[in-house]
Amino acid sequence: MQTDRSTTARALADTLLSVPWTSPDHLLVLERVLGRKRRQAIRRLSAQLEISSHPYPLSPAALAALLLACPSFEAATRDVLAAPWLLRQALSPALFQPATRFAGLSIPRLATPGDLAAWLDISLDHLDWSAGTRRPFDPTMIPVLQHYSYIFIPKRQGPPRLIESPKPRLKAIQRRILNEILALIPVHPCAHGFVRGRSALSGAQIHAGEKMIVAVDLANFFPSTPMRRVHGLFRSLGYPWAVARALTGLASTSTPEAVFQRRPKSEAHTFETTKTFAARHLPQGAPTSPALANLCAWPLDQRLSGLAAAVGATYTRYADDLTFSGDAHFARQASVLLRALADITSEEGYRLNPSKTRRMSAFSRQTVTGIVVNDHLNMARDEYDALKATLHNCKRFGPAGQNRQGVPDFRAHLDGRVGWVEQLNRERGLKLRAIFAQIAW
C-alpha cells in the first residue's frame, strides 16, 4: 500500500501534536515513527520545522503544510511512504488519558470536540466559532462579531489597564470550564490570589514582623502566560490535542490592534504590550483567566519557592505580586535574590516590572498587597484617615455629595471597605462601623 506525501505529512502532523510542543519531543517522535535508518535527514527535518517561532501548537493542517515545505521531508520519509502502519498509528482513536498527577480528578471525560460540544450543550459550529478556530489570527473590529468588550481602566501610573470582558454566551461557557474543570485542580501552596480559602490577608500574614521584605511585580501577568502551557495543562488533564486546543481557544483571545490605536497619545501603550495582546493570550476579565494563570505559574512558583529557601526567605504570590521576606540573613541576600529572580522569571516566560520592585526594612513601612505588615496586619494610616473622613462627611452632610467617583452602590462600597478594616484591625474597624451605622441612607 503506497501513501502519498500529503497523507503522510498529515499523519505525521497528527502524531507530533500528540506530544508536548517542543523540538526534543518532536525529534523523538520522528525517529520512532520514521525509523533511525535516516537519522540525519530526520534531524534536519526537525530543525527545519522551527517550532520555536510558533509558541502555540499549529493546527493539524498547518503543521502538515509546514512539514511538506521542509527541504528534508522527502529524504526523511522515503522509507515509510509505502508503510501503512504509519497511518494506523497516527490515526488511532483519541482517548481521554490524564497524567498520573491528575488521574483522580472528577472532571468530564471528553475525548473529541463532539464530546466537548455536547458537554457545553452547543453545536460543533458554535464551538468552533467561540474557540476562534475559524479565524484564530484574524481578530475583527466588527462589534457584533467580537466575543469580548474592551474597556480601559485608569491606573495610578502608566497607560490604562485593558479589561477584556467576554460577552454573555462565552462567559457562561468559561464559567462552566472554571467550575467543573479548573476549580478542581490544586494550585501551588505559595499562590494566594484567586484561590478558595486563601486571600490577600493570608498571603500578607505570612510576612508580618519580618526584618526585610522584597516585593516585585510581573508585567502583564495574564496576557504573558504562555499559551503552550495552557494547552499543555489541558493535555495533562487528559484531553486529546483537538479538545485541548478548543478549550485553550475558549479561554483565550487575540486583541485587534485598532483597540490600542484608538487611544490618545497620552495613554499610548508600548509596542511590546500591544504585541503581547495581539498574540493569543489570557484576557483579564474572563472567569477562567485567574485559575489558568495560577495553574500555569506552578513551575514559576516551584522555582521561586526553592530560590527563597536558598536565601533564607519565605515566598508568596498574589496574582502578579511576588513577595519574599526573612530575617537579617535574608536582608544581606536581597541583591542575590533579585538577580536570580530576573533570570528565573524570564526563563519561565514572564517579565518583571522594575519600577515596582521594593525593598522594605523593618524600620520603614512594610506593605504586602496594600496591607501594612510591620508588626501585625493593618491598613495604612493615610488610607484609614481618608476613609474615616469620608464616613464623617457622609454622616454630617449626607452620602450623596461624598460619592465623587460615581460608585453605583456607594453604601455597599463603603460597607465593604469598613469590613476590610475590621478584618485587618478589629478595634479600628469597630470605630468605623459605629460611624457607618449613623449615616442616613
Coordinates of C-alpha atoms in Angstrom, one line a residue:
M1 CA 0.0 0.0 0.0
Q2 CA 1.5 3.3 -1.1
T3 CA 0.7 6.6 0.7
D4 CA 1.2 9.9 -0.9
R5 CA 3.2 12.8 0.5
S6 CA 0.3 14.9 1.7
T7 CA -1.3 11.9 3.5
T8 CA 2.0 11.1 5.2
A9 CA 2.5 14.7 6.2
R10 CA -1.0 14.8 7.8
A11 CA -0.4 11.6 9.7
L12 CA 3.0 12.9 10.9
A13 CA 1.3 16.1 12.0
D14 CA -1.3 14.3 14.0
T15 CA 1.4 12.2 15.7
L16 CA 3.6 15.3 16.5
L17 CA 0.6 17.0 18.0
S18 CA 0.0 14.1 20.4
V19 CA 3.2 15.0 22.4
P20 CA 4.4 18.2 24.1
W21 CA 5.1 21.1 21.7
T22 CA 8.9 21.0 21.9
S23 CA 11.7 20.2 19.4
P24 CA 13.2 17.4 21.5
D25 CA 9.9 15.7 21.9
H26 CA 9.2 16.1 18.2
L27 CA 12.6 14.6 17.3
L28 CA 12.0 11.5 19.4
V29 CA 8.6 11.0 17.7
L30 CA 10.0 11.4 14.3
E31 CA 12.8 8.9 15.0
R32 CA 10.3 6.4 16.4
V33 CA 7.8 6.8 13.6
L34 CA 10.2 7.1 10.6
G35 CA 12.9 4.8 11.9
R36 CA 16.5 5.5 12.8
K37 CA 17.9 4.5 9.5
R38 CA 17.6 8.0 8.1
R39 CA 18.6 9.7 11.4
Q40 CA 20.5 12.6 9.7
A41 CA 17.6 13.5 7.4
I42 CA 15.2 13.3 10.3
R43 CA 17.3 15.6 12.4
R44 CA 17.4 18.1 9.6
L45 CA 13.6 17.9 9.2
S46 CA 13.1 18.5 12.9
A47 CA 15.4 21.6 12.8
Q48 CA 13.7 22.9 9.6
L49 CA 10.3 22.8 11.4
E50 CA 11.5 25.7 13.6
I51 CA 8.6 25.3 16.1
S52 CA 10.3 27.9 18.4
S53 CA 8.8 30.5 16.0
H54 CA 5.3 29.1 16.7
P55 CA 4.9 29.2 20.6
Y56 CA 1.3 27.9 20.3
P57 CA 0.7 24.5 18.6
L58 CA -0.4 24.8 15.0
S59 CA -3.5 23.1 13.6
P60 CA -3.0 19.7 12.0
A61 CA -3.4 21.1 8.5
A62 CA -1.0 24.0 9.1
L63 CA 1.6 21.6 10.6
A64 CA 1.2 19.2 7.7
A65 CA 1.8 22.1 5.2
L66 CA 4.9 23.1 7.2
L67 CA 6.3 19.6 7.0
L68 CA 5.7 19.4 3.2
A69 CA 7.6 22.7 2.8
C70 CA 10.7 21.4 4.6
P71 CA 13.5 20.5 2.2
S72 CA 14.3 17.3 4.1
F73 CA 10.8 15.9 4.2
E74 CA 11.3 13.7 1.1
A75 CA 14.6 12.2 2.4
A76 CA 13.3 11.6 5.9
T77 CA 10.0 9.9 4.9
R78 CA 11.4 7.9 1.9
D79 CA 11.3 4.5 3.7
V80 CA 7.8 4.9 5.1
L81 CA 5.8 6.3 2.2
A82 CA 4.9 2.7 1.4
A83 CA 4.2 1.7 5.0
P84 CA 0.5 1.5 6.0
W85 CA 1.3 1.1 9.7
L86 CA 2.2 4.8 9.9
L87 CA -1.4 5.9 9.3
R88 CA -2.8 3.2 11.6
Q89 CA -0.7 4.5 14.4
A90 CA -1.3 8.2 13.8
L91 CA -5.0 7.9 13.2
S92 CA -5.9 5.7 16.1
P93 CA -8.9 6.9 18.1
A94 CA -8.4 9.8 20.5
L95 CA -8.6 8.8 24.2
F96 CA -9.1 10.7 27.4
Q97 CA -5.8 9.9 29.2
P98 CA -4.8 12.1 32.2
A99 CA -1.3 12.3 33.5
T100 CA -0.7 10.4 36.8
R101 CA -0.8 13.6 38.8
F102 CA -4.4 14.4 37.6
A103 CA -5.7 10.8 37.3
G104 CA -8.1 11.1 40.3
L105 CA -9.8 14.4 39.4
S106 CA -13.6 14.2 38.9
I107 CA -13.5 16.2 35.6
P108 CA -15.6 15.5 32.5
R109 CA -14.0 12.8 30.3
L110 CA -14.0 14.4 26.8
A111 CA -12.2 12.6 24.0
T112 CA -13.4 14.5 21.0
P113 CA -14.6 18.1 20.1
G114 CA -18.0 16.5 19.7
D115 CA -17.9 15.4 23.3
L116 CA -16.9 18.9 24.3
A117 CA -19.7 20.5 22.3
A118 CA -22.2 18.1 23.8
W119 CA -20.9 18.8 27.4
L120 CA -21.3 22.5 26.8
D121 CA -24.7 22.0 25.1
I122 CA -23.7 23.8 22.0
S123 CA -23.2 22.8 18.3
L124 CA -19.8 22.0 16.8
D125 CA -20.2 25.1 14.7
H126 CA -20.8 27.2 17.8
L127 CA -17.8 25.6 19.5
D128 CA -15.5 26.4 16.5
W129 CA -16.8 29.9 16.4
S130 CA -16.4 30.5 20.2
A131 CA -13.0 28.9 20.3
G132 CA -11.7 31.1 17.5
T133 CA -10.5 28.1 15.4
R134 CA -12.1 29.5 12.3
R135 CA -10.2 32.8 12.4
P136 CA -7.7 32.4 15.2
F137 CA -5.2 35.0 13.9
D138 CA -7.6 37.5 12.3
P139 CA -9.3 39.4 15.2
T140 CA -12.2 41.6 13.9
M141 CA -13.2 45.1 14.9
I142 CA -16.8 44.5 13.9
P143 CA -18.6 44.6 17.3
V144 CA -21.3 42.1 16.5
L145 CA -18.6 39.5 15.6
Q146 CA -16.4 40.1 18.6
H147 CA -16.5 37.7 21.6
Y148 CA -15.3 40.4 24.0
S149 CA -16.0 44.0 25.1
Y150 CA -12.9 46.3 25.6
I151 CA -12.7 48.7 28.5
F152 CA -9.7 50.7 29.6
I153 CA -9.4 51.3 33.4
P154 CA -7.1 54.2 34.6
K155 CA -4.1 53.2 36.7
R156 CA -2.2 55.4 39.2
Q157 CA 0.8 55.2 36.9
G158 CA 1.3 54.5 33.3
P159 CA -1.2 53.7 30.5
P160 CA -4.7 52.5 31.5
R161 CA -5.3 48.8 32.0
L162 CA -7.3 46.9 29.3
I163 CA -10.1 44.8 30.6
E164 CA -11.4 42.3 28.0
S165 CA -14.8 41.2 29.2
P166 CA -16.4 38.1 27.4
K167 CA -19.9 38.5 26.1
P168 CA -22.7 36.6 28.0
R169 CA -22.7 33.4 25.9
L170 CA -18.9 32.9 26.0
K171 CA -18.8 33.9 29.7
A172 CA -21.3 31.2 30.5
I173 CA -19.0 28.7 28.7
Q174 CA -16.0 29.9 30.6
R175 CA -17.7 29.7 33.9
R176 CA -18.6 26.1 33.3
I177 CA -15.0 25.3 32.4
L178 CA -13.9 27.1 35.5
N179 CA -16.4 25.4 37.9
E180 CA -16.3 21.9 36.6
I181 CA -12.6 21.6 35.5
L182 CA -10.2 24.3 36.6
A183 CA -11.6 24.7 40.2
L184 CA -10.9 21.0 40.9
I185 CA -7.1 21.3 40.2
P186 CA -4.9 22.1 43.2
V187 CA -2.7 25.1 42.9
H188 CA 0.7 25.7 44.4
P189 CA 0.8 26.4 48.2
C190 CA 2.5 29.7 47.6
A191 CA -0.3 31.1 45.5
H192 CA -2.8 33.2 47.5
G193 CA -4.8 35.1 44.8
F194 CA -8.0 33.7 43.3
V195 CA -7.7 30.6 45.5
R196 CA -10.6 29.3 47.7
G197 CA -9.6 29.6 51.3
R198 CA -6.7 32.0 50.6
S199 CA -6.7 35.7 50.1
A200 CA -4.6 38.9 50.3
L201 CA -4.9 38.6 54.1
S202 CA -3.5 35.0 54.2
G203 CA -0.6 36.0 51.9
A204 CA 0.2 39.1 53.9
Q205 CA 0.1 37.4 57.2
I206 CA 3.0 35.1 56.3
H207 CA 5.3 38.2 56.0
A208 CA 4.2 40.0 59.2
G209 CA 7.0 41.1 61.6
E210 CA 10.0 40.2 59.3
K211 CA 13.2 42.1 59.1
M212 CA 13.2 42.5 55.3
I213 CA 10.6 42.3 52.6
V214 CA 11.3 42.3 48.9
A215 CA 8.2 42.8 46.6
V216 CA 8.3 42.6 42.9
D217 CA 5.6 42.7 40.2
L218 CA 5.1 40.7 37.0
A219 CA 4.3 42.9 33.9
N220 CA 1.1 41.9 32.0
F221 CA 0.7 38.7 34.1
F222 CA -2.4 37.3 32.4
P223 CA -1.5 38.0 28.8
S224 CA 2.1 36.9 29.3
T225 CA 1.0 33.4 30.5
P226 CA 2.5 31.2 27.7
M227 CA -0.3 29.6 25.6
R228 CA 1.8 26.5 25.2
R229 CA 1.4 26.0 29.0
V230 CA -2.4 26.5 28.8
H231 CA -2.6 23.9 26.0
G232 CA -0.2 21.6 27.9
L233 CA -2.3 21.9 31.1
F234 CA -5.4 20.7 29.3
R235 CA -3.4 17.9 27.7
S236 CA -2.0 16.8 31.1
L237 CA -5.6 16.7 32.4
G238 CA -6.2 14.0 29.8
Y239 CA -7.8 15.8 26.9
P240 CA -6.6 14.9 23.4
W241 CA -5.0 17.5 21.2
A242 CA -8.2 18.7 19.5
V243 CA -10.1 19.0 22.7
A244 CA -7.2 20.8 24.4
R245 CA -6.9 23.2 21.5
A246 CA -10.6 24.0 21.7
L247 CA -10.5 24.5 25.5
T248 CA -7.5 26.8 25.1
G249 CA -9.3 28.8 22.4
L250 CA -12.4 29.2 24.6
A251 CA -10.3 30.7 27.4
S252 CA -8.0 33.0 25.2
T253 CA -8.3 35.7 22.7
S254 CA -6.3 38.0 20.3
T255 CA -6.9 41.7 20.7
P256 CA -7.3 43.7 17.5
E257 CA -4.5 46.3 17.1
A258 CA -7.1 49.0 16.5
V259 CA -8.2 48.7 20.1
F260 CA -4.9 50.3 21.2
Q261 CA -4.7 52.6 18.2
R262 CA -7.9 54.4 19.2
R263 CA -6.3 55.6 22.4
P264 CA -4.9 59.1 22.7
K265 CA -1.2 59.6 22.6
S266 CA -1.1 60.4 26.3
E267 CA -2.4 56.9 27.1
A268 CA -0.3 55.0 24.5
H269 CA 0.9 51.6 25.3
T270 CA 4.4 50.3 24.4
F271 CA 4.9 48.3 21.3
E272 CA 5.8 45.3 23.4
T273 CA 2.5 45.5 25.2
T274 CA 0.4 45.8 22.0
K275 CA 2.4 42.9 20.6
T276 CA 1.6 40.7 23.6
F277 CA -2.1 41.5 23.4
A278 CA -2.2 40.9 19.6
A279 CA -0.9 37.3 20.2
R280 CA -3.2 34.7 21.7
H281 CA -3.4 35.3 25.4
L282 CA -5.5 35.0 28.6
P283 CA -7.8 38.0 28.8
Q284 CA -8.1 40.0 32.0
G285 CA -11.9 39.9 32.5
A286 CA -12.5 36.2 31.6
P287 CA -13.6 34.0 34.5
T288 CA -11.1 31.3 33.5
S289 CA -8.0 33.6 33.4
P290 CA -7.1 33.8 37.1
A291 CA -7.3 30.0 37.6
L292 CA -5.4 29.2 34.4
A293 CA -2.7 31.8 35.2
N294 CA -2.3 30.3 38.7
L295 CA -2.1 26.8 37.4
C296 CA 0.3 27.6 34.6
A297 CA 2.5 29.5 37.0
W298 CA 3.2 26.3 39.0
P299 CA 6.7 25.9 37.6
L300 CA 7.5 29.5 38.4
D301 CA 6.2 29.2 41.9
Q302 CA 8.1 25.9 42.4
R303 CA 11.4 27.6 41.3
L304 CA 10.8 30.7 43.3
S305 CA 9.9 28.9 46.5
G306 CA 13.2 27.0 46.0
L307 CA 15.1 30.2 45.5
A308 CA 13.5 31.7 48.6
A309 CA 14.6 28.7 50.7
A310 CA 18.1 29.0 49.3
V311 CA 18.4 32.6 50.6
G312 CA 16.5 32.0 53.9
A313 CA 13.3 33.7 52.8
T314 CA 9.6 32.9 52.6
Y315 CA 7.8 33.3 49.2
T316 CA 4.2 34.0 48.3
R317 CA 2.4 35.2 45.1
Y318 CA -0.8 37.1 44.9
A319 CA -1.6 37.2 41.2
D320 CA 1.3 39.2 39.7
D321 CA 2.6 40.4 43.1
L322 CA 5.7 38.3 44.2
T323 CA 6.7 38.8 47.9
F324 CA 9.8 37.5 49.7
S325 CA 10.5 38.1 53.4
G326 CA 13.0 36.9 56.0
D327 CA 15.4 37.8 58.8
A328 CA 18.7 39.7 58.9
H329 CA 20.4 37.0 56.9
F330 CA 17.9 37.3 54.1
A331 CA 18.3 41.1 54.2
R332 CA 22.0 40.6 53.2
Q333 CA 21.0 38.2 50.4
A334 CA 18.4 40.5 48.8
S335 CA 20.6 41.6 45.9
V336 CA 21.4 37.9 45.1
L337 CA 17.7 37.1 45.2
L338 CA 16.8 39.9 42.7
R339 CA 19.5 38.9 40.2
A340 CA 18.3 35.3 40.3
L341 CA 14.7 36.3 40.2
A342 CA 15.1 38.2 37.0
D343 CA 16.7 35.2 35.3
I344 CA 14.0 32.7 36.5
T345 CA 11.0 34.8 35.6
S346 CA 12.5 35.4 32.1
E347 CA 13.1 31.7 31.6
E348 CA 9.5 30.9 32.6
G349 CA 8.1 33.4 30.0
Y350 CA 7.3 36.4 32.3
R351 CA 8.8 39.8 32.6
L352 CA 9.4 41.9 35.8
N353 CA 8.2 45.5 36.2
P354 CA 11.4 47.2 37.6
S355 CA 9.5 50.3 38.6
K356 CA 7.5 48.3 41.2
T357 CA 10.4 46.5 42.8
R358 CA 10.7 47.5 46.5
R359 CA 12.9 46.6 49.4
M360 CA 11.3 47.3 52.8
S361 CA 13.2 47.0 56.1
A362 CA 11.5 46.8 59.5
F363 CA 12.5 50.5 60.0
S364 CA 10.2 51.6 57.2
R365 CA 6.5 50.9 56.4
Q366 CA 6.3 47.4 55.0
T367 CA 3.3 46.7 52.8
V368 CA 2.2 43.5 51.1
T369 CA -0.7 43.7 48.6
G370 CA -1.6 47.1 50.2
I371 CA -1.6 45.7 53.7
V372 CA 0.8 47.1 56.4
V373 CA 2.7 44.1 57.9
N374 CA 5.4 45.6 60.1
D375 CA 4.2 44.0 63.4
H376 CA 0.7 42.8 62.5
L377 CA -1.8 43.4 59.7
N378 CA -3.1 46.9 59.4
M379 CA -4.4 49.4 57.0
A380 CA -2.0 52.3 56.0
R381 CA -2.7 55.3 58.3
D382 CA -3.3 57.7 55.4
E383 CA -5.9 55.3 53.9
Y384 CA -7.6 54.8 57.2
D385 CA -7.8 58.6 57.9
A386 CA -9.2 59.2 54.4
L387 CA -11.9 56.5 54.9
K388 CA -12.7 57.9 58.3
A389 CA -13.1 61.4 56.9
T390 CA -15.4 60.2 54.2
L391 CA -17.6 58.4 56.7
H392 CA -17.7 61.5 58.9
N393 CA -18.7 63.7 55.9
C394 CA -21.4 61.2 54.9
K395 CA -22.8 61.4 58.5
R396 CA -22.8 65.2 58.6
F397 CA -23.7 66.2 55.0
G398 CA -25.3 63.1 53.6
P399 CA -23.7 60.3 51.4
A400 CA -24.8 61.7 48.0
G401 CA -22.3 64.6 48.0
Q402 CA -19.4 62.3 49.0
N403 CA -19.6 59.9 46.1
R404 CA -17.3 61.8 44.0
Q405 CA -16.2 58.8 41.9
G406 CA -19.8 57.9 41.0
V407 CA -19.7 54.4 42.5
P408 CA -23.0 52.7 41.6
D409 CA -23.8 51.3 45.0
F410 CA -22.0 53.7 47.4
R411 CA -23.4 52.2 50.5
A412 CA -22.2 48.7 49.6
H413 CA -18.9 50.1 48.6
L414 CA -18.3 51.8 52.0
D415 CA -19.7 48.8 53.8
G416 CA -17.1 46.6 52.1
R417 CA -14.2 49.0 52.9
V418 CA -15.2 49.1 56.6
G419 CA -15.5 45.3 56.6
W420 CA -11.9 45.1 55.2
V421 CA -10.6 47.3 58.0
E422 CA -12.4 45.0 60.5
Q423 CA -10.5 42.1 59.2
L424 CA -7.2 43.9 59.4
N425 CA -7.7 45.7 62.7
R426 CA -10.8 44.9 64.6
E427 CA -10.5 47.8 67.0
R428 CA -10.2 50.4 64.2
G429 CA -12.9 48.6 62.2
L430 CA -15.4 48.8 65.0
K431 CA -14.9 52.6 65.3
L432 CA -15.6 53.0 61.6
R433 CA -18.6 50.7 61.8
A434 CA -20.1 52.9 64.5
I435 CA -19.8 55.9 62.3
F436 CA -21.2 54.0 59.3
A437 CA -24.2 53.0 61.3
Q438 CA -25.1 56.6 61.9
I439 CA -25.2 57.6 58.2
A440 CA -28.7 58.4 57.0
W441 CA -29.0 56.4 53.8

